Coordinates of C-alpha atoms (C1' of nucleotides) in Angstrom, one line a residue:
Chain L
X283 CA -26.6 -8.8 12.0
X284 CA -26.6 -12.8 12.3
X285 CA -23.4 -14.4 11.1
X286 CA -25.6 -17.4 9.9
X287 CA -26.9 -14.7 7.0
X288 CA -23.9 -12.7 6.8
X289 CA -21.3 -12.6 4.2
X290 CA -18.1 -12.9 6.0
X291 CA -15.8 -15.3 4.5
X292 CA -12.9 -15.9 6.6
X293 CA -9.9 -17.9 5.6
X294 CA -7.5 -20.1 7.4
X295 CA -4.5 -19.4 5.1
X296 CA -2.9 -16.2 4.5
X297 CA -3.2 -15.1 0.6
X298 CA -0.2 -16.0 -1.4
X299 CA 2.2 -13.3 -1.8
X300 CA 1.0 -11.1 0.9
X301 CA 3.7 -9.4 3.2
X302 CA 1.9 -6.8 4.8
X303 CA 0.1 -8.0 8.2
X304 CA -2.9 -5.5 7.3
X305 CA -3.2 -7.2 3.9
X306 CA -3.0 -10.8 5.2
X307 CA -5.5 -9.8 7.9
X308 CA -7.9 -7.8 6.1
X309 CA -8.0 -10.8 3.5
X310 CA -8.4 -13.2 6.1
X311 CA -10.9 -11.8 8.1
X312 CA -13.3 -11.5 5.3
X313 CA -13.0 -7.5 5.1
X314 CA -11.4 -7.3 1.1
X315 CA -11.1 -9.1 -2.0
X316 CA -8.6 -8.5 -4.5
X317 CA -9.7 -7.9 -8.0
X318 CA -6.6 -6.9 -9.8
X319 CA -3.3 -5.5 -8.7
X320 CA -4.0 -2.5 -6.6
X321 CA -7.8 -2.7 -6.6
X322 CA -9.7 -4.1 -3.8
X323 CA -13.6 -5.0 -3.1
X324 CA -14.6 -3.9 0.1
X325 CA -16.8 -6.7 1.7
X326 CA -19.7 -6.2 4.1
X327 CA -17.3 -5.6 7.1
X328 CA -14.4 -4.0 5.3
X329 CA -17.1 -1.3 4.2
X330 CA -18.7 -0.9 7.9
X331 CA -15.1 -0.2 9.1
X332 CA -14.4 2.3 6.2
X333 CA -17.9 3.9 7.0
X334 CA -16.9 4.2 10.9
X335 CA -13.6 5.9 9.6
X336 CA -15.7 8.2 7.3
X337 CA -18.1 9.2 9.8
X338 CA -15.1 10.2 12.0
X339 CA -13.5 12.2 9.4
X340 CA -16.7 13.9 8.2
X341 CA -17.6 14.9 12.1
X342 CA -14.3 16.5 12.6
X343 CA -14.2 18.2 9.4
X344 CA -17.8 19.4 9.6
X345 CA -16.4 20.7 13.2
X346 CA -14.2 23.1 11.6
X347 CA -16.6 24.5 9.1
X348 CA -16.4 21.9 6.6
X349 CA -19.2 21.6 3.6
X350 CA -19.6 18.5 1.8
X351 CA -19.8 18.1 -1.9
X352 CA -19.3 15.5 -4.4
X353 CA -17.6 16.4 -7.3
X354 CA -16.9 14.2 -10.5
X355 CA -14.3 11.6 -11.2
X356 CA -14.2 11.9 -15.1
X357 CA -12.9 15.4 -15.8
X358 CA -12.0 17.1 -19.1
X359 CA -8.5 17.2 -19.9
X360 CA -8.3 20.8 -20.7
X361 CA -8.6 22.0 -17.0
X362 CA -5.6 19.7 -16.3
X363 CA -4.0 21.1 -19.2
X364 CA -4.6 24.7 -17.8
X365 CA -2.8 23.8 -14.6
X366 CA -0.1 22.1 -16.4
X367 CA -0.6 19.0 -14.6
X368 CA -1.4 17.1 -17.9
X369 CA 2.0 17.2 -18.4
X370 CA 3.5 17.1 -15.1
X371 CA 1.6 14.0 -13.7
X372 CA 2.9 12.0 -16.4
X373 CA 2.2 8.2 -16.5
X374 CA 0.2 8.3 -12.9
X375 CA -2.9 10.1 -14.5
X376 CA -5.1 7.9 -16.2
X377 CA -6.3 9.3 -19.5
X378 CA -8.7 8.3 -21.9
X379 CA -11.1 9.8 -24.9
X380 CA -14.4 9.8 -25.3
X381 CA -16.3 8.9 -28.5
X382 CA -15.5 12.1 -30.1
X383 CA -12.0 11.7 -29.5
X384 CA -11.8 14.3 -26.9
X385 CA -9.4 13.8 -24.0
X386 CA -10.3 13.2 -20.3
X387 CA -8.5 12.2 -17.1
X388 CA -9.8 10.1 -14.1
X389 CA -9.0 12.2 -11.1
X390 CA -6.4 11.4 -9.1
X391 CA -7.2 14.6 -6.7
X392 CA -9.4 17.3 -7.0
X393 CA -7.6 20.8 -6.9
X394 CA -8.5 21.8 -10.3
X395 CA -12.3 21.1 -10.1
X396 CA -12.8 22.6 -6.6
X397 CA -11.1 25.6 -7.7
X398 CA -13.3 25.6 -10.9
X399 CA -16.4 25.5 -8.6
X400 CA -14.8 28.3 -6.5
X401 CA -14.6 30.8 -9.3
X402 CA -18.1 31.6 -8.5
X403 CA -16.9 33.1 -5.2
X404 CA -16.8 36.9 -6.0
X405 CA -16.4 38.7 -2.9
X406 CA -14.1 38.6 -0.1
X407 CA -17.2 38.6 2.0
X408 CA -17.7 35.1 1.3
X409 CA -14.7 34.2 2.6
X410 CA -13.4 32.0 4.3
X411 CA -14.9 28.9 2.9
X412 CA -14.0 25.1 3.6
X413 CA -15.2 22.5 0.9
X414 CA -14.6 18.6 0.9
X415 CA -15.6 15.7 -0.3
X416 CA -15.1 11.8 -0.1
X417 CA -14.2 10.8 -3.7
X418 CA -12.5 8.0 -5.4
X419 CA -9.4 8.9 -7.0
X420 CA -7.8 6.8 -9.7
X421 CA -4.0 6.6 -9.9
X422 CA -2.0 4.5 -12.1
X423 CA 0.4 3.5 -9.3
X424 CA 3.7 2.1 -10.9
X425 CA 3.8 -0.6 -8.0
X426 CA 0.7 -1.1 -5.8
X427 CA 1.5 -2.8 -2.8
X428 CA 0.5 -4.2 0.6
X429 CA -3.1 -4.6 0.1
X430 CA -4.8 -1.3 0.8
X431 CA -1.6 0.5 1.8
X432 CA -1.3 1.5 -1.7
X433 CA -3.7 0.9 -4.3
X434 CA -4.8 2.6 -8.0
X435 CA -8.2 3.3 -6.7
X436 CA -9.0 4.5 -3.5
X437 CA -11.5 6.8 -1.7
X438 CA -10.2 10.1 0.0
X439 CA -11.5 12.7 1.9
X440 CA -10.0 15.8 0.4
X441 CA -10.9 19.4 1.7
X442 CA -9.9 22.7 0.0
X443 CA -9.8 26.0 1.9
X444 CA -10.2 29.2 0.2
X445 CA -9.4 32.2 1.9
X446 CA -8.3 35.9 1.0
X447 CA -5.0 35.8 2.4
X448 CA -2.1 33.9 3.8
X449 CA -3.3 34.7 7.3
X450 CA -6.7 33.4 6.7
X451 CA -5.0 30.3 5.0
X452 CA -2.7 29.7 7.9
X453 CA -6.0 29.6 10.3
X454 CA -7.4 27.1 8.1
X455 CA -4.2 24.9 8.0
X456 CA -3.8 24.8 11.8
X457 CA -7.5 24.1 12.1
X458 CA -7.1 21.0 9.9
X459 CA -4.1 20.2 11.7
X460 CA -5.9 19.9 15.0
X461 CA -8.7 18.1 13.4
X462 CA -6.5 16.0 11.7
X463 CA -4.8 15.1 15.4
X464 CA -8.2 14.3 16.5
X465 CA -9.4 12.4 13.7
X466 CA -6.5 9.9 14.1
X467 CA -6.6 9.9 17.6
X468 CA -10.4 8.7 17.6
X469 CA -9.5 5.9 15.3
X470 CA -6.7 4.3 17.1
X471 CA -3.7 5.7 15.2
X472 CA -0.8 7.6 17.1
X473 CA 0.5 9.9 14.4
X474 CA 3.4 12.1 14.4
X475 CA 3.1 15.3 12.0
X476 CA 6.1 15.8 10.0
X477 CA 7.6 18.3 7.6
X478 CA 7.1 17.0 4.4
X479 CA 8.0 17.8 0.5
X480 CA 4.6 18.6 -1.2
X481 CA 5.7 17.1 -4.5
X482 CA 3.4 17.5 -7.2
X483 CA 0.9 19.0 -5.5
X484 CA 2.6 22.2 -5.6
X485 CA 2.7 24.2 -2.3
X486 CA 4.7 25.6 0.6
X487 CA 4.0 24.2 4.0
X488 CA 3.4 21.0 3.9
X489 CA 2.6 18.4 7.1
X490 CA 2.2 14.9 6.8
X491 CA 0.7 12.6 9.6
X492 CA 2.7 9.6 9.9
X493 CA 2.1 6.2 11.8
X494 CA 5.1 4.4 12.5
X495 CA 5.1 1.0 10.9
X496 CA 7.4 -1.5 9.1
X497 CA 4.9 -1.7 6.5
X498 CA 5.1 1.9 6.2
X499 CA 7.1 3.5 2.7
X500 CA 8.2 6.8 4.3
X501 CA 11.4 7.4 6.4
X502 CA 10.9 9.8 9.4
X503 CA 13.9 11.5 11.2
X504 CA 13.2 11.9 14.6
X505 CA 15.0 13.4 17.7
X506 CA 13.6 11.6 20.8
X507 CA 15.1 14.9 22.9
X508 CA 13.1 17.5 21.3
X509 CA 10.5 16.0 19.3
X510 CA 12.1 17.1 15.7
X511 CA 10.4 15.1 13.0
X512 CA 10.9 15.4 9.1
X513 CA 10.2 13.3 6.4
X514 CA 13.6 12.1 5.4
X515 CA 12.5 14.0 2.0
X516 CA 13.1 17.0 3.9
X517 CA 15.1 16.4 7.0
X518 CA 18.1 18.1 8.0
X519 CA 21.0 17.1 10.4
X520 CA 24.0 18.2 11.9
X521 CA 27.2 16.5 10.8
X522 CA 31.0 17.3 11.8
X523 CA 32.8 19.5 9.7
X524 CA 35.6 18.3 7.5
X525 CA 38.9 19.9 7.6
X526 CA 40.3 20.8 4.3
X527 CA 43.8 19.1 3.5
X528 CA 46.2 19.3 0.9
X529 CA 45.2 22.2 -1.1
X530 CA 46.8 23.0 -4.0
X531 CA 47.7 26.1 -6.1
X532 CA 46.1 24.3 -9.3
X533 CA 44.2 21.1 -10.0
X534 CA 46.5 18.3 -10.9
X535 CA 45.2 15.3 -13.4
X536 CA 46.2 12.1 -12.4
X537 CA 45.6 8.7 -13.9
X538 CA 43.0 6.1 -12.3
X539 CA 43.0 3.2 -14.7
X540 CA 39.8 1.2 -14.1
X541 CA 38.5 3.3 -11.1
X542 CA 34.7 4.0 -11.1
X543 CA 33.2 4.2 -7.7
X544 CA 33.9 6.5 -4.8
X545 CA 35.1 3.6 -3.0
X546 CA 37.6 2.3 -5.7
X547 CA 39.1 6.0 -5.4
X548 CA 39.4 5.9 -1.9
X549 CA 41.3 2.8 -1.5
X550 CA 43.3 3.9 -4.9
X551 CA 47.1 4.5 -4.2
X552 CA 47.0 8.5 -4.5
X553 CA 43.4 8.7 -4.6
X554 CA 41.3 10.3 -1.6
X555 CA 39.0 9.4 1.1
X556 CA 35.2 9.5 0.1
X557 CA 34.8 12.7 2.4
X558 CA 37.3 14.3 0.2
X559 CA 35.7 13.6 -3.0
X560 CA 33.1 15.4 -4.9
X561 CA 30.6 12.8 -6.4
X562 CA 29.2 14.0 -9.8
X563 CA 25.7 13.2 -10.7
X564 CA 24.2 14.0 -13.9
X565 CA 20.5 14.3 -13.9
X566 CA 17.7 15.2 -16.8
X567 CA 15.2 17.7 -15.2
X568 CA 12.4 18.2 -17.5
X569 CA 14.5 17.4 -20.7
X570 CA 17.4 19.7 -19.6
X571 CA 20.7 18.1 -18.0
X572 CA 22.0 19.4 -15.0
X573 CA 24.9 18.5 -12.8
X574 CA 24.7 17.8 -9.1
X575 CA 27.4 17.9 -7.1
X576 CA 27.8 15.7 -3.4
X577 CA 30.6 15.1 -1.2
X578 CA 31.8 11.6 -2.0
X579 CA 30.2 9.7 1.2
X580 CA 26.6 11.6 0.8
X581 CA 23.7 10.2 -0.6
X582 CA 21.5 12.6 -2.7
X583 CA 18.0 13.1 -1.5
X584 CA 16.2 13.2 -4.8
X585 CA 13.0 15.0 -3.7
X586 CA 14.9 17.8 -2.1
X587 CA 16.7 18.2 -5.7
X588 CA 12.9 18.1 -7.5
X589 CA 11.4 20.6 -4.8
X590 CA 14.6 23.1 -5.3
X591 CA 14.2 22.8 -8.9
X592 CA 10.5 22.6 -9.0
X593 CA 10.8 20.1 -11.3
X594 CA 8.2 18.1 -13.3
X595 CA 10.1 15.1 -14.1
X596 CA 13.4 14.1 -12.7
X597 CA 15.7 11.2 -13.6
X598 CA 19.1 10.2 -13.7
X599 CA 20.9 10.7 -17.1
X600 CA 21.3 7.5 -19.3
X601 CA 24.8 6.8 -20.2
X602 CA 24.8 7.9 -23.4
X603 CA 23.3 11.3 -22.5
X604 CA 26.0 11.7 -20.2
X605 CA 28.9 10.8 -22.6
X606 CA 27.3 13.4 -25.1
X607 CA 27.1 15.9 -22.4
X608 CA 30.6 15.8 -20.5
X609 CA 32.7 13.5 -22.6
X610 CA 33.3 10.5 -20.0
X611 CA 31.3 7.6 -18.4
X612 CA 30.0 7.6 -15.1
X613 CA 32.8 7.1 -12.8
X614 CA 35.2 9.7 -14.4
X615 CA 32.8 12.7 -14.0
X616 CA 33.5 16.1 -12.5
X617 CA 32.5 19.6 -12.8
X618 CA 35.9 21.5 -13.4
X619 CA 35.6 23.4 -16.4
X620 CA 32.0 22.8 -17.1
X621 CA 30.3 26.1 -18.1
X622 CA 27.5 25.3 -20.0
X623 CA 25.4 23.2 -17.6
X624 CA 23.7 24.3 -14.6
X625 CA 25.5 22.9 -11.6
X626 CA 23.7 22.3 -8.3
X627 CA 25.8 21.8 -5.5
X628 CA 25.4 20.6 -1.8
X629 CA 26.1 22.9 0.6
X630 CA 28.4 20.3 2.5
X631 CA 30.8 21.2 -0.1
X632 CA 30.9 25.0 0.3
X633 CA 34.4 26.2 1.3
X634 CA 35.9 22.9 0.4
X635 CA 39.4 22.5 -1.3
X636 CA 41.9 20.0 -2.1
X637 CA 39.1 17.9 -3.2
X638 CA 39.4 14.9 -5.8
X639 CA 36.7 14.3 -8.7
X640 CA 36.8 13.0 -12.1
X641 CA 38.5 14.7 -14.7
X642 CA 35.8 14.2 -17.4
X643 CA 38.2 11.7 -19.2
X644 CA 37.9 7.9 -18.6
X645 CA 40.3 6.6 -16.3
X646 CA 41.7 10.0 -15.0
X647 CA 40.8 12.4 -11.8
X648 CA 41.9 15.5 -10.7
X649 CA 43.2 16.5 -7.3
X650 CA 43.6 19.8 -5.5
X651 CA 40.2 20.9 -6.7
X652 CA 38.9 24.1 -4.7
X653 CA 35.3 24.2 -5.5
X654 CA 34.8 27.9 -5.3
X655 CA 37.9 28.7 -7.6
X656 CA 37.5 25.7 -10.0
X657 CA 33.8 24.9 -10.2
X658 CA 31.2 27.2 -11.6
X659 CA 28.3 26.4 -8.9
X660 CA 25.3 27.9 -10.0
X661 CA 23.4 27.4 -6.8
X662 CA 24.2 25.8 -3.3
X663 CA 21.4 23.7 -1.9
X664 CA 20.8 21.3 0.8
X665 CA 20.4 17.9 -1.1
X666 CA 21.9 15.4 1.5
X667 CA 19.7 12.6 2.8
X668 CA 20.2 12.5 6.5
X669 CA 21.2 9.3 8.2
X670 CA 20.3 7.8 11.6
X671 CA 23.0 8.6 14.3
X672 CA 23.3 11.9 12.8
X673 CA 22.8 15.2 14.9
X674 CA 19.5 16.8 15.3
X675 CA 19.3 20.2 13.9
X676 CA 17.3 21.7 16.5
X677 CA 18.6 20.1 19.8
X678 CA 21.9 18.4 20.7
X679 CA 20.5 15.1 20.4
X680 CA 21.0 12.6 17.5
X681 CA 18.3 11.4 15.0
X682 CA 16.6 8.1 14.6
X683 CA 15.0 7.0 11.4
X684 CA 11.9 4.9 11.5
X685 CA 9.4 3.7 8.9
X686 CA 6.0 5.2 8.5
X687 CA 2.6 5.0 7.1
X688 CA 1.6 8.5 5.5
X689 CA -2.0 8.5 6.6
X690 CA -2.8 12.4 5.9
X691 CA -1.1 15.4 4.2
X692 CA -2.0 18.8 4.4
X693 CA -0.2 21.5 2.1
X694 CA -0.6 25.0 1.7
X695 CA -1.3 26.0 -2.0
X696 CA -1.0 29.8 -2.1
X697 CA -2.7 30.9 -5.5
X698 CA -1.4 28.4 -7.8
X699 CA -4.6 27.0 -8.9
X700 CA -6.8 30.4 -8.3
X701 CA -4.3 32.3 -10.5
X702 CA -4.3 29.9 -13.3
X703 CA -8.2 28.8 -13.3
X704 CA -9.3 32.4 -12.6
X705 CA -10.7 31.8 -8.9
X706 CA -10.8 35.5 -7.8
X707 CA -12.6 37.6 -5.5
X708 CA -12.7 41.6 -4.7
X709 CA -11.2 42.6 -1.9
X710 CA -12.5 45.6 0.5
X711 CA -10.8 47.8 -2.0
X712 CA -12.6 46.6 -4.6
X713 CA -9.4 44.8 -6.2
X714 CA -9.3 41.3 -7.6
X715 CA -7.3 38.9 -5.7
X716 CA -6.6 35.2 -6.2
X717 CA -8.0 33.1 -3.7
X718 CA -5.5 31.8 -1.4
X719 CA -5.9 28.0 -1.1
X720 CA -5.0 24.7 1.0
X721 CA -5.6 21.0 0.5
X722 CA -5.9 18.5 2.7
X723 CA -6.4 14.7 2.2
X724 CA -6.9 11.4 4.2
X725 CA -7.1 8.0 2.5
X726 CA -9.9 6.2 3.9
X727 CA -8.6 2.5 2.8
X728 CA -5.0 3.5 3.5
X729 CA -6.4 4.4 7.4
X730 CA -8.2 1.4 7.6
X731 CA -5.1 -0.8 6.7
X732 CA -3.1 1.6 9.0
X733 CA -5.4 0.7 12.0
X734 CA -4.9 -3.0 11.0
X735 CA -1.2 -2.6 10.7
X736 CA -1.2 -1.5 14.5
X737 CA -3.8 -3.2 16.1
X738 CA -3.6 -7.0 16.1
X739 CA -2.0 -10.1 17.6
X740 CA -1.1 -13.6 16.3
X741 CA -4.8 -14.3 16.5
X742 CA -6.1 -11.7 14.2
X743 CA -7.2 -8.3 14.1
X744 CA -8.2 -6.1 17.4
X745 CA -10.4 -3.2 16.0
X746 CA -10.5 -0.1 18.1
X747 CA -14.1 0.3 19.4
X748 CA -14.4 3.5 17.4
X749 CA -14.0 1.7 13.8
X750 CA -14.8 -1.9 14.7
X751 CA -17.3 -3.4 12.2
X752 CA -19.3 -4.7 15.1
X753 CA -18.8 -3.5 18.7
X754 CA -19.8 -6.6 20.5
X755 CA -20.5 -10.2 19.3
X756 CA -22.8 -12.6 21.1
X757 CA -21.5 -16.2 20.6
X758 CA -24.1 -19.0 20.9
X759 CA -21.9 -22.0 22.2
X760 CA -24.8 -24.2 21.4
X761 CA -27.9 -23.9 19.1
X762 CA -30.3 -25.6 21.3
X763 CA -33.5 -23.7 21.7
X764 CA -33.0 -22.4 25.2
X765 CA -29.5 -20.8 24.2
X766 CA -30.9 -19.6 21.0
X767 CA -33.6 -18.2 22.4
X768 CA -31.4 -16.2 25.4
X769 CA -28.8 -15.5 22.7
X770 CA -31.9 -13.9 20.5
X771 CA -32.9 -12.0 23.6
X772 CA -29.8 -10.4 24.5
X773 CA -28.9 -9.5 20.8
X774 CA -32.3 -7.5 20.8
X775 CA -31.4 -5.8 23.8
X776 CA -27.7 -4.9 22.9
X777 CA -29.3 -3.4 19.7
X778 CA -32.2 -1.6 21.4
X779 CA -28.8 -0.2 23.9
X780 CA -27.4 1.3 20.5
X781 CA -24.6 -1.1 20.0
X782 CA -23.6 -2.5 16.7
X783 CA -23.9 -6.4 17.5
X784 CA -23.2 -9.6 15.6
X785 CA -25.2 -12.6 16.7
X786 CA -23.0 -15.8 15.9
X787 CA -25.9 -18.1 15.3
X788 CA -24.0 -20.6 13.2
X789 CA -24.4 -24.2 13.6
X790 CA -21.0 -24.7 14.0
X791 CA -18.6 -25.8 16.7
X792 CA -17.6 -23.4 19.3
X793 CA -14.1 -23.5 18.6
X794 CA -14.6 -22.2 15.1
X795 CA -16.8 -19.5 16.5
X796 CA -14.2 -18.4 19.0
X797 CA -11.5 -18.3 16.4
X798 CA -13.2 -16.7 13.7
X799 CA -14.5 -13.7 16.5
X800 CA -10.8 -13.3 17.1
X801 CA -9.6 -13.3 13.6
X802 CA -12.3 -10.9 12.7
X803 CA -11.1 -8.7 15.6
X804 CA -14.6 -7.8 17.4
X805 CA -13.7 -5.8 20.4
X806 CA -16.3 -7.7 23.1
X807 CA -17.6 -11.2 22.8
X808 CA -20.3 -12.2 25.1
X809 CA -20.4 -16.2 25.1
X810 CA -23.9 -17.6 25.9
X811 CA -24.4 -21.4 26.4
X812 CA -26.1 -24.2 28.8
X813 CA -23.3 -24.2 31.5
X814 CA -23.4 -20.4 32.1
X815 CA -27.1 -19.8 31.8
X816 CA -27.8 -22.7 34.3
X817 CA -26.2 -19.9 36.8
X818 CA -27.9 -16.9 35.2
X819 CA -24.4 -15.9 33.7
X820 CA -22.9 -15.4 30.3
X821 CA -18.9 -15.4 29.6
X822 CA -17.4 -11.8 28.9
X823 CA -14.2 -11.3 26.9
X824 CA -12.5 -8.2 25.7
X825 CA -10.4 -9.0 22.7
X826 CA -7.4 -6.9 23.6
X827 CA -7.3 -8.4 27.0
X828 CA -8.1 -12.1 26.5
X829 CA -9.4 -12.7 30.0
X830 CA -12.6 -14.2 30.4
X831 CA -15.3 -13.4 33.1
X832 CA -18.5 -14.5 33.9
X833 CA -21.2 -11.7 34.2
X834 CA -25.0 -12.2 35.3
X835 CA -27.1 -12.1 32.1
X836 CA -29.2 -9.5 33.4
X837 CA -26.3 -6.9 33.9
X838 CA -24.4 -7.5 30.7
X839 CA -26.2 -5.0 28.5
X840 CA -25.2 -2.2 30.8
X841 CA -21.8 -3.6 31.2
X842 CA -20.9 -3.6 27.4
X843 CA -22.8 -0.3 26.8
X844 CA -20.7 1.3 29.6
X845 CA -17.5 -0.2 27.8
X846 CA -18.2 1.1 24.5
X847 CA -19.4 4.8 25.6
X848 CA -16.3 5.0 27.6
X849 CA -13.8 3.7 24.6
X850 CA -15.9 6.2 22.2
X851 CA -15.3 9.1 24.5
X852 CA -11.8 8.3 24.2
Chain V
rC97 C1' 10.3 1.3 -16.4
rA98 C1' 14.6 -2.0 -14.6
rG99 C1' 16.1 -6.6 -11.5
rG100 C1' 14.2 -11.0 -9.0
rA101 C1' 10.2 -14.8 -8.3
rU102 C1' 5.7 -17.2 -9.4
rG103 C1' 1.3 -19.0 -12.2
rU104 C1' -1.8 -26.4 -10.9
rA105 C1' -9.3 -27.1 -7.6
rG106 C1' -12.9 -21.5 -4.6
rC107 C1' -8.1 -20.9 -0.8
rU108 C1' -2.9 -22.7 0.6
rC109 C1' 0.3 -26.2 -1.6
rA110 C1' 2.6 -31.0 -3.8
rA111 C1' 4.2 -34.3 -7.8
rU112 C1' 5.3 -35.8 -12.9
rG113 C1' 8.3 -36.0 -20.7
rG114 C1' 3.6 -41.2 -20.6
rA115 C1' -4.1 -41.6 -17.2
rA116 C1' -2.4 -34.7 -11.8
rG117 C1' -2.7 -35.4 -5.3
rA118 C1' -3.5 -33.5 -0.3
rG119 C1' -5.4 -30.1 3.5
rC120 C1' -9.1 -26.8 4.0
rA121 C1' -13.6 -24.9 1.9
rC122 C1' -18.3 -26.6 -0.8
rC123 C1' -22.6 -30.2 -1.8
rG124 C1' -25.4 -35.4 0.5
rG125 C1' -25.6 -38.2 4.6
rU126 C1' -24.2 -39.8 10.0
rU127 C1' -22.6 -37.3 14.3
rU128 C1' -25.3 -32.2 18.3
rU129 C1' -20.5 -30.7 19.9
rG130 C1' -17.5 -24.9 26.0
rG131 C1' -11.3 -23.5 21.6
rG132 C1' -10.8 -24.6 14.1
rA133 C1' -14.1 -32.6 15.4
rA134 C1' -14.7 -37.6 13.1
rC135 C1' -16.6 -41.0 9.5
rC136 C1' -19.1 -42.3 4.4
rG137 C1' -19.7 -40.4 -0.5
rG138 C1' -19.2 -36.3 -3.9
rU139 C1' -18.4 -31.6 -7.1
rG140 C1' -13.8 -29.3 -8.7
rA141 C1' -7.5 -27.5 -11.6
rC142 C1' -2.4 -27.6 -15.2
rG143 C1' -2.7 -18.7 -17.1
rG144 C1' -2.7 -17.8 -22.9
rA145 C1' -0.2 -18.6 -27.9
rG146 C1' 3.5 -20.8 -30.4
rG147 C1' 7.4 -24.2 -30.6
rU148 C1' 10.6 -29.2 -29.5
rU149 C1' 8.5 -34.3 -29.0
rC150 C1' 5.5 -40.5 -31.0
rG151 C1' 3.5 -37.9 -26.5
rA152 C1' 3.8 -31.5 -23.0
rU153 C1' 1.1 -29.5 -17.0
rU154 C1' 6.4 -30.6 -17.1
rC155 C1' 11.5 -28.5 -21.8
rC156 C1' 12.1 -23.9 -25.0
rU157 C1' 10.3 -19.0 -26.8
rC158 C1' 6.8 -14.9 -26.6
rC159 C1' 2.6 -12.6 -24.3
rC160 C1' -0.4 -12.1 -19.9
rA161 C1' -1.4 -11.9 -14.8
rU162 C1' 0.3 -11.8 -9.8
rC163 C1' 4.2 -10.8 -6.0
rU164 C1' 8.9 -8.8 -4.7
rU165 C1' 13.4 -4.9 -4.4
rG166 C1' 14.4 0.7 -6.4
rA167 C1' 12.1 6.6 -8.2
rC168 C1' 5.7 8.7 -7.0
rC169 C1' 1.8 9.5 -3.4
rA170 C1' -3.7 9.6 0.9

RNA sequence: CAGGAUGUAGCUCAAUGGAAGAGCACCGGUUUUGGGAACCGGUGACGGAGGUUCGAUUCCUCCCAUCUUGACCA
């Protein structure tokens, strides 16, 4: 490609309102342009990067037996209604009607449609299967942000495995795990696989591939000693046990005028330390209220609650709903004497007595509460969100918590979709069995952004060779006939060697060209000018290193080719 | 959906209740250049609808859009 003919609109200024480094640099480097919130056009350079990411993924998924499909984006609502996700997905699902008034959805994922195709599988002899496609997903995100990191329209590689039994599915899951590790490594991403919640996808085992980055939106709990890693949505931790104090024969109601918070009760005369309080939270789960109990100083991890309840929709109850249910306002709530509401309590409260909690009467609390004795707990669940500094659950080290970008996610789906959509095969005994499935996703744009987020400096992007839009740029420092001729020649030789080359033949000041090359982030630069040519040399710079060296013109192609091959070999 | 912020030229930003400016970009010309050069000339903007006012880009209301802080996901 000749830069003089190329559309690579670089910008001097950061786009207004951009926070994430990848967002700023991808816009400034001429890779992407925003159409609207959460929707970006990929410009030629951006498209090239994405295609390299795509190729790496396709190669690795093919290597574990993947077969590429292309399934529709427009789906009949009826299929989503059959699996219950028409309701479960809520507002995030784009819905539309056709001219006859029939409901349709724009696919946000493809479990349903792939499963439908899989209903043609009839015999265990046809299994296992591994199917995938790269397809646009549309999600009406509540809040798109950070450029390509969180958008409403994006291309995802999603694969789906089909097996006769859990054992076969486990193999495919492990194969994906390994393939994902290779994929991300090849594109220059250091990932950590973490235990995760499978959320609305519905599944059992679930592993997310995380890239540590302050631009990320997930929090990962990590033990440097043993390597334990888990999304805080799932993470466990060890905390010191709290000894019970002040047990009472029976609960005792006492006035607490104006006390509405844990802190206020802790500092209130006759109150109790946060660790000796029971925090009572009311949630509405798919229309029904439930009462959630936590130790006063423990935060609730909502996803843990949602996972436990297998909830579709989960939200804190509104104040009027709370008053209707318990007869008091938030700040004076408790579970003592409550019998007609499901009560889910955190395991951190098990065995506790002498606790203080709201009396379900404004301005009154109860002390001396023995949880097992006084509260009708329906189930004990781990609901606490871990904090940095707490003990690792699998070694005696401490946990740290860092921000991360989720670049890949793999799930075991079991028979959830095959059962409801009728994807069954006959086993050796001629008995129909629902196919056991797994699903595995990687967002292309997000991967590109994650790479950009990690590989940059104050001058711009620094693409790993494997995903760079061009592997090498030839910068003509002057556009006189001799330099042009030498540059053109070199350009042809580099291309003949199989390299992706960009020739900067623009009639611009050298400074402009150097700065642009650095912003765009091309890994290797060859500078051609009259000065060097007089000695038979060109100048060579590796973007990541920045040091210039003179290399004979007749050896430069082999030099660069060698470096590129080495980089691609990993 | 709730809180906060912002909407002025292609981009990044100013100013103003009374004829809207800059830098960069772009077009024409001079300059022919080893780290975002100079000069001359030129094109080009007040998100939308109401309201207050003699007069609104400015003040008010609503709408829309974008960004940002909280729950979903690749």
